[in-house]
Amino acid sequence: MPTPPLLLASTSPRRRELMDRLGLAYTAYSPPDEELPEDGDHALSPAELACHNAGTKIRSARAAYPEHTLIAADTIVVLYEVSLGKPRDLAQAAEYLARLSGQRHTVLTALALALPGTEPIIEPITTDVFFRSLSSADIQDYLEKVPVLDKAGAYAFQEQGHLVVERIKGSADNVIGLPTETLRAWLQNAGYRVSDS
């Protein structure tokens, strides 16, 4: 029996690059921006918030593509139980990097998968990230080299990440925004032939 076509509920270049590694044809779809913000007026924990937002993306995609297998993800940077979302400007980006300097924090990605006509599986996946100690000059240098306003926590592991990240414990792909190890296993269980590369 043929597997349903795949849809990634994201047009993020980073997530698409990771999705491409799985060797499967898929459609990329940009769902409407209905996510709850990290600093919004809600009582959700970071994991609950990420799972909520991933589920919202699935529901939006299902309305447009009901016959597809749907994939969505939402990534949050968490420092001492406080979520650091996408900075509103470079001043806030510098503040975020200063707060992360020399600290261990968690990158949490809620991964969601839904076969046609089924409720989504949603799982929060975490990676510990250990930041270098950064001077003000280090922070300004990083902000000059990397566009960070569309990145949770104001940094990108895959873009000059060595300048700010000392090491990680867990999935690097999760830090970038799509935990492919888990997604590969889920898709294989659903009958998809996924590349091992």
Short mmCIF file of C-alpha atoms in Angstrom, two decimals:
data_model
loop_
_atom_site.label_atom_id
_atom_site.label_comp_id
_atom_site.label_asym_id
_atom_site.label_seq_id
_atom_site.Cartn_x
_atom_site.Cartn_y
_atom_site.Cartn_z
CA MET A 1 0.00 0.00 0.00
CA PRO A 2 1.50 3.36 -0.99
CA THR A 3 2.36 5.80 1.77
CA PRO A 4 0.59 9.18 1.80
CA PRO A 5 2.50 12.18 0.43
CA LEU A 6 4.55 14.08 2.99
CA LEU A 7 4.18 17.70 4.00
CA LEU A 8 6.55 19.73 6.16
CA ALA A 9 4.61 22.51 7.88
CA SER A 10 7.54 24.90 7.66
CA THR A 11 9.40 26.84 5.01
CA SER A 12 12.44 27.35 7.24
CA PRO A 13 15.56 26.80 5.09
CA ARG A 14 17.22 25.07 8.05
CA ARG A 15 14.38 22.59 8.54
CA ARG A 16 14.17 21.94 4.81
CA GLU A 17 17.89 21.14 4.65
CA LEU A 18 17.47 18.63 7.47
CA MET A 19 14.36 17.17 5.86
CA ASP A 20 16.21 16.77 2.56
CA ARG A 21 18.68 14.44 4.28
CA LEU A 22 15.93 11.88 4.78
CA GLY A 23 15.76 11.36 1.01
CA LEU A 24 11.97 11.66 0.77
CA ALA A 25 9.86 13.82 -1.53
CA TYR A 26 7.75 16.31 0.40
CA THR A 27 5.87 19.57 0.08
CA ALA A 28 6.84 22.56 2.23
CA TYR A 29 3.94 24.63 3.52
CA SER A 30 4.02 27.82 5.53
CA PRO A 31 1.18 27.73 8.05
CA PRO A 32 -0.44 30.97 9.21
CA ASP A 33 1.32 32.56 12.16
CA GLU A 34 -0.97 31.44 14.98
CA GLU A 35 1.75 30.46 17.46
CA LEU A 36 1.71 31.61 21.05
CA PRO A 37 4.77 33.77 21.72
CA GLU A 38 7.40 32.70 24.25
CA ASP A 39 6.85 35.85 26.30
CA GLY A 40 3.07 35.91 25.90
CA ASP A 41 0.39 35.97 28.58
CA HIS A 42 -0.05 32.24 29.15
CA ALA A 43 0.74 29.74 31.89
CA LEU A 44 2.39 27.09 29.71
CA SER A 45 5.79 25.59 30.49
CA PRO A 46 8.38 25.77 27.67
CA ALA A 47 7.66 22.15 26.71
CA GLU A 48 3.90 22.72 26.76
CA LEU A 49 4.30 25.87 24.69
CA ALA A 50 6.44 24.17 22.04
CA CYS A 51 4.03 21.23 21.84
CA HIS A 52 1.07 23.60 21.58
CA ASN A 53 2.69 25.51 18.73
CA ALA A 54 3.70 22.34 16.86
CA GLY A 55 0.13 21.07 17.19
CA THR A 56 -1.21 24.39 15.88
CA LYS A 57 0.97 24.02 12.78
CA ILE A 58 -0.34 20.48 12.23
CA ARG A 59 -3.98 21.58 12.51
CA SER A 60 -3.41 24.44 10.08
CA ALA A 61 -1.66 22.18 7.58
CA ARG A 62 -4.37 19.51 7.87
CA ALA A 63 -7.03 22.01 6.83
CA ALA A 64 -5.11 22.60 3.58
CA TYR A 65 -3.68 19.09 3.05
CA PRO A 66 -5.98 16.49 4.68
CA GLU A 67 -4.58 13.55 2.67
CA HIS A 68 -0.94 14.17 3.57
CA THR A 69 1.25 12.87 6.37
CA LEU A 70 2.11 16.05 8.24
CA ILE A 71 5.34 17.01 9.99
CA ALA A 72 5.81 20.09 12.15
CA ALA A 73 8.27 21.34 14.74
CA ASP A 74 8.64 24.23 17.14
CA THR A 75 11.97 25.11 18.74
CA ILE A 76 12.52 27.05 21.96
CA VAL A 77 15.71 27.99 23.79
CA VAL A 78 15.28 27.58 27.55
CA LEU A 79 17.57 29.10 30.20
CA TYR A 80 16.60 28.41 33.83
CA GLU A 81 13.00 27.61 32.80
CA VAL A 82 12.73 30.92 30.91
CA SER A 83 12.07 30.74 27.17
CA LEU A 84 14.21 32.87 24.90
CA GLY A 85 12.41 33.35 21.61
CA LYS A 86 13.39 35.27 18.51
CA PRO A 87 14.82 38.65 19.53
CA ARG A 88 12.82 41.70 18.51
CA ASP A 89 15.98 43.69 17.68
CA LEU A 90 19.76 43.54 17.92
CA ALA A 91 19.77 45.06 21.41
CA GLN A 92 17.66 42.20 22.70
CA ALA A 93 19.80 39.73 20.73
CA ALA A 94 22.90 41.05 22.52
CA GLU A 95 21.06 40.74 25.85
CA TYR A 96 20.16 37.10 25.10
CA LEU A 97 23.74 36.21 24.20
CA ALA A 98 25.03 37.89 27.35
CA ARG A 99 22.57 35.85 29.43
CA LEU A 100 23.62 32.61 27.69
CA SER A 101 27.35 33.38 28.04
CA GLY A 102 29.15 30.70 30.04
CA GLN A 103 25.89 28.89 30.79
CA ARG A 104 24.34 25.55 30.01
CA HIS A 105 20.90 25.86 28.49
CA THR A 106 18.40 23.59 26.79
CA VAL A 107 17.18 23.66 23.21
CA LEU A 108 13.74 22.09 23.13
CA THR A 109 12.06 21.10 19.87
CA ALA A 110 8.52 19.75 19.89
CA LEU A 111 8.32 17.34 16.96
CA ALA A 112 4.86 16.47 15.58
CA LEU A 113 3.80 13.82 13.07
CA ALA A 114 0.25 13.07 11.93
CA LEU A 115 -0.88 10.46 9.42
CA PRO A 116 -4.10 11.29 7.52
CA GLY A 117 -7.14 11.06 9.77
CA THR A 118 -5.16 10.49 12.97
CA GLU A 119 -4.27 12.60 15.97
CA PRO A 120 -0.68 13.86 15.87
CA ILE A 121 2.14 12.36 17.86
CA ILE A 122 3.92 15.26 19.56
CA GLU A 123 7.10 14.81 21.57
CA PRO A 124 9.41 17.42 23.12
CA ILE A 125 13.05 16.56 22.45
CA THR A 126 15.88 18.30 24.29
CA THR A 127 19.57 18.96 23.75
CA ASP A 128 21.88 20.56 26.30
CA VAL A 129 24.03 23.36 24.89
CA PHE A 130 27.09 24.70 26.70
CA PHE A 131 27.98 28.27 25.75
CA ARG A 132 31.43 29.79 25.73
CA SER A 133 32.10 32.75 28.00
CA LEU A 134 31.53 35.73 25.72
CA SER A 135 32.87 39.25 26.06
CA SER A 136 30.93 42.23 24.74
CA ALA A 137 33.31 42.24 21.75
CA ASP A 138 32.62 38.55 21.12
CA ILE A 139 28.88 39.22 21.13
CA GLN A 140 29.15 42.15 18.73
CA ASP A 141 31.41 40.12 16.45
CA TYR A 142 28.85 37.31 16.33
CA LEU A 143 25.96 39.69 15.67
CA GLU A 144 27.89 41.25 12.79
CA LYS A 145 28.52 37.84 11.21
CA VAL A 146 25.18 36.09 11.69
CA PRO A 147 21.61 37.35 11.08
CA VAL A 148 19.92 36.34 14.33
CA LEU A 149 16.55 38.08 14.43
CA ASP A 150 14.77 34.99 13.08
CA LYS A 151 16.51 32.59 15.48
CA ALA A 152 15.38 31.48 18.93
CA GLY A 153 17.90 32.53 21.54
CA ALA A 154 19.61 34.87 19.05
CA TYR A 155 22.08 32.31 17.73
CA ALA A 156 22.36 29.59 15.11
CA PHE A 157 24.35 26.44 15.84
CA GLN A 158 24.88 25.89 12.12
CA GLU A 159 26.04 29.46 11.39
CA GLN A 160 29.38 30.31 13.03
CA GLY A 161 28.19 28.29 16.00
CA HIS A 162 31.77 27.61 17.11
CA LEU A 163 32.04 31.27 18.06
CA VAL A 164 29.45 30.92 20.81
CA VAL A 165 28.94 27.19 21.50
CA GLU A 166 31.55 25.19 23.40
CA ARG A 167 29.83 21.81 23.12
CA ILE A 168 26.45 20.09 23.07
CA LYS A 169 25.00 16.99 24.67
CA GLY A 170 22.35 15.41 22.48
CA SER A 171 21.13 15.85 18.92
CA ALA A 172 22.76 18.60 16.87
CA ASP A 173 19.86 18.47 14.39
CA ASN A 174 17.51 19.19 17.28
CA VAL A 175 19.44 22.39 18.02
CA ILE A 176 19.08 23.40 14.38
CA GLY A 177 15.34 22.81 14.53
CA LEU A 178 14.35 19.30 13.37
CA PRO A 179 15.40 16.19 15.35
CA THR A 180 15.91 13.92 12.35
CA GLU A 181 16.90 10.90 14.44
CA THR A 182 13.44 10.72 16.00
CA LEU A 183 11.66 11.72 12.80
CA ARG A 184 13.49 9.01 10.83
CA ALA A 185 12.32 6.35 13.29
CA TRP A 186 8.73 7.60 13.23
CA LEU A 187 8.58 7.66 9.44
CA GLN A 188 10.11 4.20 9.15
CA ASN A 189 7.48 2.88 11.57
CA ALA A 190 4.83 4.47 9.34
CA GLY A 191 6.16 2.57 6.31
CA TYR A 192 8.34 5.21 4.65
CA ARG A 193 11.71 4.25 3.19
CA VAL A 194 14.05 6.78 4.72
CA SER A 195 17.67 7.40 3.78
CA ASP A 196 20.20 6.46 6.45
CA SER A 197 22.61 9.23 5.47
#
